[in-house]
Amino acid sequence: MHDDLTSTGTYTLRVTAAPGDTGRAAIRVYEAHDVDGTLQPNGPSVTVEIAQPGARARYRFTGQKGDRVFVEVPEASLTDQCSPLELRDAEGRLLHSGCVINGVGEVDGTLLPADGAYTVLVDPVERGTGTITLRLVSGRDGDGTIAVGGPPVVTTVDRPGAITAYRFTAAAGTSVTVTATASNLPDQCGVLVLRAPDGGTLATGCVINGAGGVAPTLLPTAGTYTLQVDPSGAATGQVTVAVR
């Protein structure tokens, strides 16, 4: 556990055993010094050292409503752990968290809900110490249209965390199939997402070895549907998609 001390003075740590318990406990108190700094969206990476157990690092940045930000950790010496990375809004509310595994990590693309200040918090679990490098990628989602039975469109994912959404209209009972070709994205599933007019997910698809798609899907209502190209992690590249 860690606590922030609010004033200078003498503090007491009390150990209270449960009724009937006896024994000894070894206790060590660490004086941890938090690190504060700033991150520049699409700017240079920063490297911070978590020098004492319980220490945290807070890096602040200013964002705008509708920005999608991706926090990349290209290098870290922290032990493998999930949720040492957190993205928080100006009120301290958690928006998204991420892991550090095998010396790399991320907070996946997150849509900012309002203009204002945001914080990337590095808070290693247990007594974790080490260095971590952070890079903040920010931008707007891509938006376009695609026609059922129309020509394919080429999607370029030019930054980590980016999402491109293509809208199309269809009648209730229409069956559509999404094809993906000529892709240099890394192999992954869930990169293609077919969404209903209310935003709900109807189907997802994979892109493997440069090709893939979404299996035939029956559209339940008339309206405007969305095909999202949403690679996971730091993936970038191109893919050609069509709706049939």
PDB file of C-alpha atoms in Angstrom:
ATOM      1  CA  MET A   1       0.000   0.000   0.000  1.00  0.00           C
ATOM      2  CA  HIS A   2       1.076   3.610  -0.402  1.00  0.00           C
ATOM      3  CA  ASP A   3      -0.245   6.825   1.069  1.00  0.00           C
ATOM      4  CA  ASP A   4       0.463  10.472   0.313  1.00  0.00           C
ATOM      5  CA  LEU A   5       1.614  12.416   3.371  1.00  0.00           C
ATOM      6  CA  THR A   6      -0.150  15.752   3.636  1.00  0.00           C
ATOM      7  CA  SER A   7       2.083  17.572   6.124  1.00  0.00           C
ATOM      8  CA  THR A   8       5.472  17.467   7.829  1.00  0.00           C
ATOM      9  CA  GLY A   9       5.546  15.676  11.177  1.00  0.00           C
ATOM     10  CA  THR A  10       5.666  12.370  12.990  1.00  0.00           C
ATOM     11  CA  TYR A  11       3.524   9.517  11.730  1.00  0.00           C
ATOM     12  CA  THR A  12       2.619   6.189  13.326  1.00  0.00           C
ATOM     13  CA  LEU A  13       2.168   2.818  11.674  1.00  0.00           C
ATOM     14  CA  ARG A  14      -0.090   0.581  13.733  1.00  0.00           C
ATOM     15  CA  VAL A  15      -0.162  -3.195  13.290  1.00  0.00           C
ATOM     16  CA  THR A  16      -3.346  -4.786  14.635  1.00  0.00           C
ATOM     17  CA  ALA A  17      -3.709  -8.560  14.675  1.00  0.00           C
ATOM     18  CA  ALA A  18      -7.018 -10.272  14.114  1.00  0.00           C
ATOM     19  CA  PRO A  19      -8.591 -11.751  17.250  1.00  0.00           C
ATOM     20  CA  GLY A  20      -6.695 -14.879  18.266  1.00  0.00           C
ATOM     21  CA  ASP A  21      -3.726 -14.277  15.939  1.00  0.00           C
ATOM     22  CA  THR A  22      -0.155 -14.202  17.262  1.00  0.00           C
ATOM     23  CA  GLY A  23       3.273 -13.991  15.630  1.00  0.00           C
ATOM     24  CA  ARG A  24       5.769 -11.529  14.246  1.00  0.00           C
ATOM     25  CA  ALA A  25       5.725  -9.206  11.238  1.00  0.00           C
ATOM     26  CA  ALA A  26       8.667  -7.578   9.474  1.00  0.00           C
ATOM     27  CA  ILE A  27       7.861  -4.035   8.361  1.00  0.00           C
ATOM     28  CA  ARG A  28       9.812  -1.694   6.101  1.00  0.00           C
ATOM     29  CA  VAL A  29       8.724   1.841   5.257  1.00  0.00           C
ATOM     30  CA  TYR A  30       9.906   3.385   1.986  1.00  0.00           C
ATOM     31  CA  GLU A  31      10.019   7.121   1.396  1.00  0.00           C
ATOM     32  CA  ALA A  32       8.917   7.433  -2.214  1.00  0.00           C
ATOM     33  CA  HIS A  33       9.176  10.556  -4.330  1.00  0.00           C
ATOM     34  CA  ASP A  34       6.636  10.965  -7.112  1.00  0.00           C
ATOM     35  CA  VAL A  35       7.644  12.387 -10.493  1.00  0.00           C
ATOM     36  CA  ASP A  36       5.610  15.060 -12.296  1.00  0.00           C
ATOM     37  CA  GLY A  37       6.050  16.176 -15.881  1.00  0.00           C
ATOM     38  CA  THR A  38       4.353  16.929 -19.180  1.00  0.00           C
ATOM     39  CA  LEU A  39       3.823  15.013 -22.407  1.00  0.00           C
ATOM     40  CA  GLN A  40       3.525  16.689 -25.772  1.00  0.00           C
ATOM     41  CA  PRO A  41       0.993  15.013 -28.083  1.00  0.00           C
ATOM     42  CA  ASN A  42       2.896  13.683 -31.109  1.00  0.00           C
ATOM     43  CA  GLY A  43       6.062  15.075 -29.554  1.00  0.00           C
ATOM     44  CA  PRO A  44       9.232  13.419 -28.303  1.00  0.00           C
ATOM     45  CA  SER A  45       9.125  10.480 -25.926  1.00  0.00           C
ATOM     46  CA  VAL A  46      10.088  10.915 -22.275  1.00  0.00           C
ATOM     47  CA  THR A  47      11.838   8.444 -20.000  1.00  0.00           C
ATOM     48  CA  VAL A  48      11.169   8.385 -16.277  1.00  0.00           C
ATOM     49  CA  GLU A  49      12.766   6.413 -13.460  1.00  0.00           C
ATOM     50  CA  ILE A  50      10.595   4.950 -10.717  1.00  0.00           C
ATOM     51  CA  ALA A  51      13.361   4.915  -8.130  1.00  0.00           C
ATOM     52  CA  GLN A  52      11.583   3.858  -4.934  1.00  0.00           C
ATOM     53  CA  PRO A  53       8.862   1.287  -4.227  1.00  0.00           C
ATOM     54  CA  GLY A  54       5.518   3.054  -4.112  1.00  0.00           C
ATOM     55  CA  ALA A  55       6.631   5.989  -6.258  1.00  0.00           C
ATOM     56  CA  ARG A  56       4.424   7.126  -9.133  1.00  0.00           C
ATOM     57  CA  ALA A  57       4.914   9.308 -12.188  1.00  0.00           C
ATOM     58  CA  ARG A  58       2.290  11.713 -13.516  1.00  0.00           C
ATOM     59  CA  TYR A  59       2.607  13.203 -16.972  1.00  0.00           C
ATOM     60  CA  ARG A  60       0.015  15.781 -17.968  1.00  0.00           C
ATOM     61  CA  PHE A  61      -1.119  16.929 -21.393  1.00  0.00           C
ATOM     62  CA  THR A  62      -3.870  19.059 -22.873  1.00  0.00           C
ATOM     63  CA  GLY A  63      -6.395  17.378 -25.140  1.00  0.00           C
ATOM     64  CA  GLN A  64      -9.495  18.293 -27.064  1.00  0.00           C
ATOM     65  CA  LYS A  65     -12.858  16.596 -27.236  1.00  0.00           C
ATOM     66  CA  GLY A  66     -12.844  14.053 -30.052  1.00  0.00           C
ATOM     67  CA  ASP A  67      -9.085  13.474 -30.015  1.00  0.00           C
ATOM     68  CA  ARG A  68      -8.095   9.818 -29.871  1.00  0.00           C
ATOM     69  CA  VAL A  69      -4.893   9.323 -27.901  1.00  0.00           C
ATOM     70  CA  PHE A  70      -2.614   6.311 -27.728  1.00  0.00           C
ATOM     71  CA  VAL A  71       0.039   5.945 -25.037  1.00  0.00           C
ATOM     72  CA  GLU A  72       2.964   3.866 -26.249  1.00  0.00           C
ATOM     73  CA  VAL A  73       5.679   2.335 -24.073  1.00  0.00           C
ATOM     74  CA  PRO A  74       8.456   1.378 -26.513  1.00  0.00           C
ATOM     75  CA  GLU A  75      10.854   0.440 -23.715  1.00  0.00           C
ATOM     76  CA  ALA A  76      10.625  -0.352 -20.001  1.00  0.00           C
ATOM     77  CA  SER A  77      12.569  -2.212 -17.345  1.00  0.00           C
ATOM     78  CA  LEU A  78       9.531  -2.762 -15.112  1.00  0.00           C
ATOM     79  CA  THR A  79       8.536  -6.344 -14.387  1.00  0.00           C
ATOM     80  CA  ASP A  80       5.590  -7.729 -16.375  1.00  0.00           C
ATOM     81  CA  GLN A  81       2.363  -6.340 -14.945  1.00  0.00           C
ATOM     82  CA  CYS A  82      -1.059  -5.118 -15.953  1.00  0.00           C
ATOM     83  CA  SER A  83      -2.560  -1.751 -15.032  1.00  0.00           C
ATOM     84  CA  PRO A  84       0.655   0.120 -14.161  1.00  0.00           C
ATOM     85  CA  LEU A  85      -0.461   2.586 -16.866  1.00  0.00           C
ATOM     86  CA  GLU A  86      -3.561   4.717 -16.458  1.00  0.00           C
ATOM     87  CA  LEU A  87      -5.142   7.521 -18.469  1.00  0.00           C
ATOM     88  CA  ARG A  88      -7.143   9.872 -16.253  1.00  0.00           C
ATOM     89  CA  ASP A  89      -9.219  12.978 -16.913  1.00  0.00           C
ATOM     90  CA  ALA A  90      -9.016  16.351 -15.169  1.00  0.00           C
ATOM     91  CA  GLU A  91     -11.202  15.078 -12.305  1.00  0.00           C
ATOM     92  CA  GLY A  92      -9.008  12.028 -11.760  1.00  0.00           C
ATOM     93  CA  ARG A  93     -11.493   9.584 -13.296  1.00  0.00           C
ATOM     94  CA  LEU A  94      -9.981   6.518 -14.952  1.00  0.00           C
ATOM     95  CA  LEU A  95     -10.561   6.435 -18.717  1.00  0.00           C
ATOM     96  CA  HIS A  96      -8.374   3.486 -19.721  1.00  0.00           C
ATOM     97  CA  SER A  97      -5.494   1.402 -18.390  1.00  0.00           C
ATOM     98  CA  GLY A  98      -2.742  -0.682 -19.928  1.00  0.00           C
ATOM     99  CA  CYS A  99      -0.065  -3.310 -19.348  1.00  0.00           C
ATOM    100  CA  VAL A 100       3.712  -3.566 -19.628  1.00  0.00           C
ATOM    101  CA  ILE A 101       4.823  -7.000 -20.857  1.00  0.00           C
ATOM    102  CA  ASN A 102       8.300  -8.012 -22.033  1.00  0.00           C
ATOM    103  CA  GLY A 103       9.543  -4.447 -21.809  1.00  0.00           C
ATOM    104  CA  VAL A 104       6.852  -2.811 -23.955  1.00  0.00           C
ATOM    105  CA  GLY A 105       3.287  -1.658 -23.328  1.00  0.00           C
ATOM    106  CA  GLU A 106       0.458   0.668 -24.217  1.00  0.00           C
ATOM    107  CA  VAL A 107      -2.815   2.304 -23.341  1.00  0.00           C
ATOM    108  CA  ASP A 108      -4.942   1.574 -26.408  1.00  0.00           C
ATOM    109  CA  GLY A 109      -6.559   4.357 -28.413  1.00  0.00           C
ATOM    110  CA  THR A 110      -8.942   6.316 -26.173  1.00  0.00           C
ATOM    111  CA  LEU A 111     -11.447   8.962 -27.289  1.00  0.00           C
ATOM    112  CA  LEU A 112     -11.196  12.072 -25.117  1.00  0.00           C
ATOM    113  CA  PRO A 113     -14.646  13.147 -23.859  1.00  0.00           C
ATOM    114  CA  ALA A 114     -13.953  16.867 -23.318  1.00  0.00           C
ATOM    115  CA  ASP A 115     -11.461  19.678 -23.754  1.00  0.00           C
ATOM    116  CA  GLY A 116      -9.063  19.926 -20.839  1.00  0.00           C
ATOM    117  CA  ALA A 117      -6.125  18.487 -18.966  1.00  0.00           C
ATOM    118  CA  TYR A 118      -5.416  14.758 -18.858  1.00  0.00           C
ATOM    119  CA  THR A 119      -2.849  12.670 -17.012  1.00  0.00           C
ATOM    120  CA  VAL A 120      -0.879   9.561 -17.869  1.00  0.00           C
ATOM    121  CA  LEU A 121      -0.162   7.854 -14.548  1.00  0.00           C
ATOM    122  CA  VAL A 122       2.595   5.279 -14.085  1.00  0.00           C
ATOM    123  CA  ASP A 123       1.899   3.353 -10.873  1.00  0.00           C
ATOM    124  CA  PRO A 124       3.822   0.055 -10.670  1.00  0.00           C
ATOM    125  CA  VAL A 125       2.321  -2.708  -8.574  1.00  0.00           C
ATOM    126  CA  GLU A 126       3.812  -3.958  -5.319  1.00  0.00           C
ATOM    127  CA  ARG A 127       7.445  -2.805  -4.929  1.00  0.00           C
ATOM    128  CA  GLY A 128       8.114  -2.314  -8.628  1.00  0.00           C
ATOM    129  CA  THR A 129      10.903   0.027  -9.686  1.00  0.00           C
ATOM    130  CA  GLY A 130      12.664   0.710 -12.963  1.00  0.00           C
ATOM    131  CA  THR A 131      12.546   2.976 -15.988  1.00  0.00           C
ATOM    132  CA  ILE A 132       9.762   3.469 -18.503  1.00  0.00           C
ATOM    133  CA  THR A 133       9.601   5.444 -21.745  1.00  0.00           C
ATOM    134  CA  LEU A 134       6.326   7.105 -22.757  1.00  0.00           C
ATOM    135  CA  ARG A 135       5.159   8.474 -26.097  1.00  0.00           C
ATOM    136  CA  LEU A 136       1.787  10.139 -26.651  1.00  0.00           C
ATOM    137  CA  VAL A 137       0.154   9.836 -30.074  1.00  0.00           C
ATOM    138  CA  SER A 138      -2.940  11.950 -30.763  1.00  0.00           C
ATOM    139  CA  GLY A 139      -5.224  12.555 -33.735  1.00  0.00           C
ATOM    140  CA  ARG A 140      -8.746  12.423 -35.106  1.00  0.00           C
ATOM    141  CA  ASP A 141     -10.535   9.297 -36.293  1.00  0.00           C
ATOM    142  CA  GLY A 142     -10.975   8.833 -40.018  1.00  0.00           C
ATOM    143  CA  ASP A 143     -14.495   9.055 -41.428  1.00  0.00           C
ATOM    144  CA  GLY A 144     -15.929   8.170 -44.824  1.00  0.00           C
ATOM    145  CA  THR A 145     -18.564   6.303 -46.780  1.00  0.00           C
ATOM    146  CA  ILE A 146     -18.634   2.976 -48.578  1.00  0.00           C
ATOM    147  CA  ALA A 147     -21.377   1.526 -50.780  1.00  0.00           C
ATOM    148  CA  VAL A 148     -22.764  -1.986 -50.645  1.00  0.00           C
ATOM    149  CA  GLY A 149     -21.652  -3.532 -53.920  1.00  0.00           C
ATOM    150  CA  GLY A 150     -19.577  -0.442 -54.688  1.00  0.00           C
ATOM    151  CA  PRO A 151     -15.846  -0.057 -55.310  1.00  0.00           C
ATOM    152  CA  PRO A 152     -13.299  -1.001 -52.648  1.00  0.00           C
ATOM    153  CA  VAL A 153     -11.707   1.735 -50.555  1.00  0.00           C
ATOM    154  CA  VAL A 154      -8.114   1.916 -49.364  1.00  0.00           C
ATOM    155  CA  THR A 155      -7.709   2.621 -45.659  1.00  0.00           C
ATOM    156  CA  THR A 156      -4.432   3.996 -44.339  1.00  0.00           C
ATOM    157  CA  VAL A 157      -3.795   3.605 -40.617  1.00  0.00           C
ATOM    158  CA  ASP A 158      -1.105   6.234 -40.165  1.00  0.00           C
ATOM    159  CA  ARG A 159      -0.712   6.258 -36.404  1.00  0.00           C
ATOM    160  CA  PRO A 160      -1.071   3.824 -33.483  1.00  0.00           C
ATOM    161  CA  GLY A 161      -4.584   3.678 -32.041  1.00  0.00           C
ATOM    162  CA  ALA A 162      -6.253   5.218 -35.089  1.00  0.00           C
ATOM    163  CA  ILE A 163      -9.744   4.130 -36.127  1.00  0.00           C
ATOM    164  CA  THR A 164     -11.385   4.705 -39.521  1.00  0.00           C
ATOM    165  CA  ALA A 165     -15.175   4.395 -39.822  1.00  0.00           C
ATOM    166  CA  TYR A 166     -17.064   3.908 -43.110  1.00  0.00           C
ATOM    167  CA  ARG A 167     -20.828   4.437 -43.155  1.00  0.00           C
ATOM    168  CA  PHE A 168     -23.300   2.751 -45.498  1.00  0.00           C
ATOM    169  CA  THR A 169     -27.085   2.456 -45.656  1.00  0.00           C
ATOM    170  CA  ALA A 170     -28.955  -0.805 -46.072  1.00  0.00           C
ATOM    171  CA  ALA A 171     -32.454  -2.236 -45.832  1.00  0.00           C
ATOM    172  CA  ALA A 172     -33.584  -4.649 -43.141  1.00  0.00           C
ATOM    173  CA  GLY A 173     -32.807  -8.251 -44.027  1.00  0.00           C
ATOM    174  CA  THR A 174     -29.853  -7.387 -46.251  1.00  0.00           C
ATOM    175  CA  SER A 175     -26.943  -9.803 -45.981  1.00  0.00           C
ATOM    176  CA  VAL A 176     -23.518  -8.152 -46.304  1.00  0.00           C
ATOM    177  CA  THR A 177     -20.006  -9.544 -46.521  1.00  0.00           C
ATOM    178  CA  VAL A 178     -16.866  -7.515 -45.891  1.00  0.00           C
ATOM    179  CA  THR A 179     -13.680  -8.406 -47.731  1.00  0.00           C
ATOM    180  CA  ALA A 180     -10.194  -7.156 -46.895  1.00  0.00           C
ATOM    181  CA  THR A 181      -7.310  -7.422 -49.340  1.00  0.00           C
ATOM    182  CA  ALA A 182      -3.860  -5.960 -50.058  1.00  0.00           C
ATOM    183  CA  SER A 183      -3.147  -5.445 -46.353  1.00  0.00           C
ATOM    184  CA  ASN A 184       0.238  -4.949 -44.749  1.00  0.00           C
ATOM    185  CA  LEU A 185      -1.221  -4.716 -41.247  1.00  0.00           C
ATOM    186  CA  PRO A 186       0.062  -7.254 -38.700  1.00  0.00           C
ATOM    187  CA  ASP A 187      -1.995 -10.442 -38.453  1.00  0.00           C
ATOM    188  CA  GLN A 188      -4.817  -9.902 -35.975  1.00  0.00           C
ATOM    189  CA  CYS A 189      -8.475 -10.545 -35.307  1.00  0.00           C
ATOM    190  CA  GLY A 190     -10.999  -7.875 -34.396  1.00  0.00           C
ATOM    191  CA  VAL A 191      -9.441  -5.366 -36.792  1.00  0.00           C
ATOM    192  CA  LEU A 192     -12.733  -5.197 -38.747  1.00  0.00           C
ATOM    193  CA  VAL A 193     -15.893  -4.316 -36.813  1.00  0.00           C
ATOM    194  CA  LEU A 194     -19.400  -4.136 -38.281  1.00  0.00           C
ATOM    195  CA  ARG A 195     -21.665  -1.917 -36.168  1.00  0.00           C
ATOM    196  CA  ALA A 196     -25.444  -1.468 -36.146  1.00  0.00           C
ATOM    197  CA  PRO A 197     -27.148   1.952 -36.381  1.00  0.00           C
ATOM    198  CA  ASP A 198     -27.268   2.102 -32.572  1.00  0.00           C
ATOM    199  CA  GLY A 199     -23.527   1.464 -32.310  1.00  0.00           C
ATOM    200  CA  GLY A 200     -23.787  -2.141 -31.187  1.00  0.00           C
ATOM    201  CA  THR A 201     -21.382  -4.716 -32.600  1.00  0.00           C
ATOM    202  CA  LEU A 202     -22.905  -7.089 -35.166  1.00  0.00           C
ATOM    203  CA  ALA A 203     -19.779  -8.953 -36.254  1.00  0.00           C
ATOM    204  CA  THR A 204     -15.995  -8.760 -36.298  1.00  0.00           C
ATOM    205  CA  GLY A 205     -13.351 -10.074 -38.649  1.00  0.00           C
ATOM    206  CA  CYS A 206      -9.660 -10.876 -38.997  1.00  0.00           C
ATOM    207  CA  VAL A 207      -6.897  -9.907 -41.383  1.00  0.00           C
ATOM    208  CA  ILE A 208      -4.305 -12.673 -41.729  1.00  0.00           C
ATOM    209  CA  ASN A 209      -1.487 -12.817 -44.268  1.00  0.00           C
ATOM    210  CA  GLY A 210      -2.731  -9.690 -45.984  1.00  0.00           C
ATOM    211  CA  ALA A 211      -6.379 -10.695 -46.446  1.00  0.00           C
ATOM    212  CA  GLY A 212      -9.538 -11.381 -44.471  1.00  0.00           C
ATOM    213  CA  GLY A 213     -12.986 -10.017 -43.870  1.00  0.00           C
ATOM    214  CA  VAL A 214     -16.274 -10.331 -42.028  1.00  0.00           C
ATOM    215  CA  ALA A 215     -18.462 -13.370 -42.732  1.00  0.00           C
ATOM    216  CA  PRO A 216     -21.941 -12.842 -44.253  1.00  0.00           C
ATOM    217  CA  THR A 217     -24.038 -10.921 -41.719  1.00  0.00           C
ATOM    218  CA  LEU A 218     -27.807 -10.326 -41.793  1.00  0.00           C
ATOM    219  CA  LEU A 219     -28.679  -6.692 -41.042  1.00  0.00           C
ATOM    220  CA  PRO A 220     -31.648  -6.583 -38.645  1.00  0.00           C
ATOM    221  CA  THR A 221     -33.072  -3.134 -39.426  1.00  0.00           C
ATOM    222  CA  ALA A 222     -33.020  -0.462 -42.084  1.00  0.00           C
ATOM    223  CA  GLY A 223     -30.569   2.331 -41.384  1.00  0.00           C
ATOM    224  CA  THR A 224     -26.981   3.515 -41.453  1.00  0.00           C
ATOM    225  CA  TYR A 225     -24.358   0.935 -40.560  1.00  0.00           C
ATOM    226  CA  THR A 226     -20.654   1.405 -39.885  1.00  0.00           C
ATOM    227  CA  LEU A 227     -17.611  -0.610 -40.850  1.00  0.00           C
ATOM    228  CA  GLN A 228     -14.686   0.194 -38.566  1.00  0.00           C
ATOM    229  CA  VAL A 229     -11.049  -0.522 -39.320  1.00  0.00           C
ATOM    230  CA  ASP A 230      -9.557  -0.675 -35.833  1.00  0.00           C
ATOM    231  CA  PRO A 231      -6.137  -2.336 -35.526  1.00  0.00           C
ATOM    232  CA  SER A 232      -5.030  -3.235 -32.020  1.00  0.00           C
ATOM    233  CA  GLY A 233      -1.862  -2.052 -30.344  1.00  0.00           C
ATOM    234  CA  ALA A 234       0.618   0.092 -32.251  1.00  0.00           C
ATOM    235  CA  ALA A 235      -0.250  -1.432 -35.649  1.00  0.00           C
ATOM    236  CA  THR A 236      -0.109   0.842 -38.700  1.00  0.00           C
ATOM    237  CA  GLY A 237      -0.380   0.168 -42.407  1.00  0.00           C
ATOM    238  CA  GLN A 238      -2.925  -0.154 -45.199  1.00  0.00           C
ATOM    239  CA  VAL A 239      -5.866  -2.401 -46.028  1.00  0.00           C
ATOM    240  CA  THR A 240      -8.381  -2.354 -48.893  1.00  0.00           C
ATOM    241  CA  VAL A 241     -11.974  -3.076 -47.851  1.00  0.00           C
ATOM    242  CA  ALA A 242     -15.208  -3.664 -49.732  1.00  0.00           C
ATOM    243  CA  VAL A 243     -18.806  -4.394 -48.725  1.00  0.00           C
ATOM    244  CA  ARG A 244     -20.742  -6.878 -50.845  1.00  0.00           C
TER     245      ARG A 244
END
